[in-house]
Amino acid sequence: MGIERFIGIDLAWAQGGARTRPNETGVAAIDRRGVVIECGWTSGIEETVSWLAKTAVDGSTLAFVDAPLVVDNPAGQRLCEREVGRRYGRWKVSANSTNQRSPRLAGVFLRERLQESGWSYDDGRDGPRTGGLLVSECYPYTTLVGAAELGYDRERPTYKRRPARVPTAQWRAVRARECDVLIARMAGLATADPPLLLSSHPVSRRLVDEPSPLGAVDYKHREDLIDALLCAWTAALWSRHGLTRCQVLGPDTAVSPGSAPTIIAPARPEQRRGS
């Protein structure tokens, strides 16, 4: 048996308002062979929930979301976010702080809507589950540096945030080149275990066939889809290899089973606790 469909969601953390439309959310779904079943973009929680309802395989879907799904700390930073910096900081990866005062908690609302629709939140502390409609939290930056297949052995790629060493005037061109390198490495996952076949869907195929744009809006459109595909592949990696390839960041005890605020992250041996 086992999970048949893996979904990645690069969720826009802000929900929007009465006069503002939410930012785009990247969405992607792959099967166990790495075939991209569907991918694209949604806007807002309800549209994302509707897309999930149409795309999920009933009783056999794992969705990994790049957004805080469980936020139970009144202030400060979640433990799983602090652990991102501790375990992956050498690779220049850290996480934003999230608490109950944070203005951007769309992930919490998405989880609640999914749970109302029959999905279960899984914190991963008992390892991968083999069936159900499951949703967990991930963070693509940890995938990029934690999965050796992608080749980022020393630091994360600079496809999002401008490093101080890159002049502002050169940033868009540098970012586009770095993004194209990342896409080429993702295309190399076609022979990985589990695989990801970017060319199997016309939308994801354009990532490979077309150079990354320089314009901010078009570039962000592409970036959201890349992160959604990374989330989907991370879900497949977790389902396939569990704790041998991934670690669960967050509390070990003192929280009821299955409900802890965690991030499931691919990990090299030197990125694990105690290393």
CSV table of C-alpha atoms in Angstrom, one decimal, residues 3-227:
chain,number,residue,atom,x,y,z
A,3,ILE,CA,0.6,7.0,-0.2
A,4,GLU,CA,-0.3,7.5,-3.9
A,5,ARG,CA,-0.2,11.3,-4.3
A,6,PHE,CA,2.1,13.9,-2.9
A,7,ILE,CA,1.1,17.6,-2.9
A,8,GLY,CA,3.2,20.6,-2.4
A,9,ILE,CA,1.8,24.0,-1.4
A,10,ASP,CA,3.8,27.2,-1.3
A,11,LEU,CA,1.2,29.1,0.7
A,12,ALA,CA,0.9,32.9,0.6
A,13,TRP,CA,1.1,33.5,4.4
A,14,ALA,CA,-1.2,36.6,4.3
A,15,GLN,CA,-4.9,36.0,3.6
A,16,GLY,CA,-5.7,39.3,2.0
A,17,GLY,CA,-8.6,41.5,3.0
A,18,ALA,CA,-11.8,43.0,1.8
A,19,ARG,CA,-10.0,45.3,-0.7
A,20,THR,CA,-6.8,43.3,-1.3
A,21,ARG,CA,-6.5,40.0,-3.2
A,22,PRO,CA,-4.2,37.4,-1.6
A,23,ASN,CA,-0.8,36.8,-3.1
A,24,GLU,CA,-0.5,33.7,-5.3
A,25,THR,CA,0.0,30.3,-3.8
A,26,GLY,CA,2.0,27.8,-5.8
A,27,VAL,CA,0.5,24.3,-5.9
A,28,ALA,CA,1.8,21.0,-7.3
A,29,ALA,CA,0.9,17.3,-7.2
A,30,ILE,CA,3.0,14.3,-8.1
A,31,ASP,CA,2.6,10.6,-8.0
A,32,ARG,CA,5.0,7.9,-6.8
A,33,ARG,CA,6.6,7.7,-10.2
A,34,GLY,CA,7.4,11.5,-10.0
A,35,VAL,CA,4.9,12.4,-12.7
A,36,VAL,CA,3.6,15.9,-12.2
A,37,ILE,CA,-0.2,15.3,-12.1
A,38,GLU,CA,-1.1,19.0,-11.8
A,39,CYS,CA,0.6,22.2,-10.9
A,40,GLY,CA,-0.1,25.9,-11.1
A,41,TRP,CA,-1.3,28.7,-8.8
A,42,THR,CA,-4.3,29.5,-6.5
A,43,SER,CA,-5.3,32.6,-4.7
A,44,GLY,CA,-6.7,32.5,-1.1
A,45,ILE,CA,-7.5,29.7,1.3
A,46,GLU,CA,-10.8,28.7,-0.2
A,47,GLU,CA,-9.5,28.4,-3.7
A,48,THR,CA,-6.6,26.4,-2.4
A,49,VAL,CA,-8.9,24.1,-0.5
A,50,SER,CA,-11.0,23.6,-3.6
A,51,TRP,CA,-7.9,22.8,-5.7
A,52,LEU,CA,-6.9,20.2,-3.1
A,53,ALA,CA,-10.3,18.6,-3.1
A,54,LYS,CA,-10.1,18.1,-6.9
A,55,THR,CA,-6.5,16.9,-6.9
A,56,ALA,CA,-6.1,14.7,-3.8
A,57,VAL,CA,-6.6,10.9,-4.0
A,58,ASP,CA,-9.1,10.0,-1.3
A,59,GLY,CA,-7.5,8.2,1.5
A,60,SER,CA,-4.0,8.3,0.0
A,61,THR,CA,-2.6,11.8,-0.2
A,62,LEU,CA,0.2,13.6,1.7
A,63,ALA,CA,0.3,17.4,1.4
A,64,PHE,CA,3.4,19.3,2.5
A,65,VAL,CA,2.9,23.0,3.1
A,66,ASP,CA,5.5,25.8,3.3
A,67,ALA,CA,3.7,27.8,6.0
A,68,PRO,CA,3.3,27.6,9.8
A,69,LEU,CA,0.4,25.2,10.3
A,70,VAL,CA,0.3,24.9,14.1
A,71,VAL,CA,1.2,28.0,16.1
A,72,ASP,CA,0.7,27.6,19.9
A,73,ASN,CA,3.3,30.0,21.3
A,74,PRO,CA,1.9,33.4,22.4
A,75,ALA,CA,5.2,35.2,21.5
A,76,GLY,CA,8.7,34.6,20.3
A,77,GLN,CA,9.7,31.9,17.8
A,78,ARG,CA,8.5,28.3,17.5
A,79,LEU,CA,11.0,25.7,18.6
A,80,CYS,CA,10.9,24.1,15.1
A,81,GLU,CA,11.9,27.5,13.7
A,82,ARG,CA,14.8,27.9,16.1
A,83,GLU,CA,16.0,24.4,15.2
A,84,VAL,CA,16.1,25.3,11.5
A,85,GLY,CA,18.8,27.9,12.4
A,86,ARG,CA,20.6,25.5,14.7
A,87,ARG,CA,20.8,22.6,12.3
A,88,TYR,CA,21.0,24.4,8.9
A,89,GLY,CA,22.5,27.8,9.8
A,90,ARG,CA,25.9,26.7,8.5
A,91,TRP,CA,24.3,26.5,5.1
A,92,LYS,CA,22.8,30.0,5.6
A,93,VAL,CA,19.3,28.7,6.2
A,94,SER,CA,17.1,30.2,8.9
A,95,ALA,CA,13.4,30.6,9.5
A,96,ASN,CA,11.1,33.5,10.2
A,97,SER,CA,9.6,33.8,13.6
A,98,THR,CA,5.9,32.9,14.0
A,99,ASN,CA,3.7,33.3,17.1
A,100,GLN,CA,0.0,33.9,17.9
A,101,ARG,CA,0.6,37.7,17.5
A,102,SER,CA,1.8,37.2,13.9
A,103,PRO,CA,-0.4,38.9,11.3
A,104,ARG,CA,0.2,36.3,8.7
A,105,LEU,CA,-1.2,33.0,9.8
A,106,ALA,CA,-2.9,31.7,6.6
A,107,GLY,CA,-1.3,28.3,7.2
A,108,VAL,CA,-3.2,27.9,10.5
A,109,PHE,CA,-6.5,28.7,8.7
A,110,LEU,CA,-5.7,26.3,5.9
A,111,ARG,CA,-5.0,23.5,8.3
A,112,GLU,CA,-8.3,24.2,10.1
A,113,ARG,CA,-10.3,24.2,6.9
A,114,LEU,CA,-8.7,21.0,5.8
A,115,GLN,CA,-9.4,19.3,9.1
A,116,GLU,CA,-13.0,20.3,8.7
A,117,SER,CA,-12.9,18.6,5.3
A,118,GLY,CA,-11.6,15.3,6.6
A,119,TRP,CA,-7.8,15.8,6.5
A,120,SER,CA,-5.6,15.1,9.4
A,121,TYR,CA,-2.6,17.1,10.5
A,122,ASP,CA,0.5,14.9,11.1
A,123,ASP,CA,3.5,16.2,13.0
A,124,GLY,CA,5.6,13.3,11.8
A,125,ARG,CA,7.0,12.3,15.2
A,126,ASP,CA,5.8,8.7,14.7
A,127,GLY,CA,7.4,8.5,11.2
A,128,PRO,CA,5.5,8.5,7.8
A,129,ARG,CA,2.0,7.3,7.7
A,130,THR,CA,0.8,4.9,5.0
A,131,GLY,CA,-2.7,6.2,4.3
A,132,GLY,CA,-5.2,8.9,4.8
A,133,LEU,CA,-5.6,12.6,3.8
A,134,LEU,CA,-2.6,14.0,5.6
A,135,VAL,CA,-1.1,17.5,5.8
A,136,SER,CA,2.3,18.4,7.3
A,137,GLU,CA,4.6,21.4,7.4
A,138,CYS,CA,7.9,21.6,5.5
A,139,TYR,CA,10.4,24.3,4.5
A,140,PRO,CA,11.9,24.2,1.0
A,141,TYR,CA,15.2,25.8,2.1
A,142,THR,CA,15.9,22.8,4.3
A,143,THR,CA,15.2,20.5,1.3
A,144,LEU,CA,17.7,22.4,-0.9
A,145,VAL,CA,20.6,22.0,1.5
A,146,GLY,CA,19.4,18.8,3.3
A,147,ALA,CA,18.9,16.6,0.2
A,148,ALA,CA,22.3,15.8,-1.2
A,149,GLU,CA,20.8,15.1,-4.7
A,150,LEU,CA,20.4,18.8,-5.2
A,151,GLY,CA,24.1,19.5,-4.7
A,152,TYR,CA,24.0,22.5,-2.4
A,153,ASP,CA,26.7,21.2,-0.1
A,154,ARG,CA,28.0,24.5,1.2
A,155,GLU,CA,25.1,27.0,1.3
A,156,ARG,CA,21.6,27.6,0.0
A,157,PRO,CA,21.1,29.0,-3.6
A,158,THR,CA,20.6,32.7,-3.9
A,159,TYR,CA,17.3,32.5,-5.8
A,160,LYS,CA,15.3,34.5,-3.3
A,161,ARG,CA,17.1,36.8,-0.9
A,162,ARG,CA,19.8,39.2,-2.1
A,163,PRO,CA,23.2,38.5,-0.4
A,164,ALA,CA,25.1,41.6,0.7
A,165,ARG,CA,27.9,40.7,-1.7
A,166,VAL,CA,25.6,41.2,-4.7
A,167,PRO,CA,25.0,44.8,-5.7
A,168,THR,CA,21.4,45.8,-6.1
A,169,ALA,CA,21.9,46.7,-9.7
A,170,GLN,CA,23.0,43.2,-10.5
A,171,TRP,CA,20.6,41.3,-8.3
A,172,ARG,CA,17.9,40.5,-10.8
A,173,ALA,CA,20.3,39.0,-13.3
A,174,VAL,CA,22.1,37.0,-10.7
A,175,ARG,CA,18.9,35.8,-9.2
A,176,ALA,CA,17.7,34.6,-12.6
A,177,ARG,CA,20.9,32.7,-13.2
A,178,GLU,CA,20.8,31.1,-9.8
A,179,CYS,CA,17.2,30.1,-10.4
A,180,ASP,CA,18.1,28.4,-13.7
A,181,VAL,CA,20.8,26.4,-12.0
A,182,LEU,CA,18.3,25.3,-9.3
A,183,ILE,CA,15.8,24.2,-12.0
A,184,ALA,CA,18.5,22.2,-13.8
A,185,ARG,CA,19.3,20.5,-10.5
A,186,MET,CA,15.6,19.8,-9.9
A,187,ALA,CA,15.4,18.3,-13.4
A,188,GLY,CA,18.2,16.0,-12.4
A,189,LEU,CA,15.8,14.5,-9.8
A,190,ALA,CA,14.3,12.5,-12.7
A,191,THR,CA,16.7,9.7,-11.8
A,192,ALA,CA,16.5,10.1,-8.0
A,193,ASP,CA,14.7,7.9,-5.5
A,194,PRO,CA,12.0,9.2,-5.3
A,195,PRO,CA,12.0,10.8,-8.8
A,196,LEU,CA,10.6,14.2,-9.9
A,197,LEU,CA,9.8,14.5,-13.6
A,198,LEU,CA,9.6,18.2,-14.3
A,199,SER,CA,9.0,17.6,-18.0
A,200,SER,CA,5.9,15.4,-17.4
A,201,HIS,CA,3.5,18.4,-17.2
A,202,PRO,CA,3.3,21.4,-19.6
A,203,VAL,CA,3.4,24.0,-16.8
A,204,SER,CA,6.4,22.5,-15.0
A,205,ARG,CA,8.1,21.8,-18.3
A,206,ARG,CA,8.2,25.5,-19.0
A,207,LEU,CA,10.5,25.9,-16.0
A,208,VAL,CA,13.1,23.9,-17.9
A,209,ASP,CA,12.4,25.2,-21.4
A,210,GLU,CA,12.2,28.9,-20.6
A,211,PRO,CA,14.9,31.1,-18.9
A,212,SER,CA,13.9,32.7,-15.6
A,213,PRO,CA,12.5,36.2,-16.1
A,214,LEU,CA,14.0,39.3,-14.7
A,215,GLY,CA,10.8,41.1,-13.8
A,216,ALA,CA,9.8,40.9,-10.2
A,217,VAL,CA,6.1,39.8,-10.7
A,218,ASP,CA,7.0,37.1,-13.3
A,219,TYR,CA,9.9,35.9,-11.3
A,220,LYS,CA,7.8,35.5,-8.1
A,221,HIS,CA,5.2,33.6,-10.2
A,222,ARG,CA,7.9,31.1,-11.2
A,223,GLU,CA,9.5,31.0,-7.7
A,224,ASP,CA,6.1,30.0,-6.1
A,225,LEU,CA,5.8,27.1,-8.5
A,226,ILE,CA,9.4,25.9,-7.9
A,227,ASP,CA,8.8,25.9,-4.1
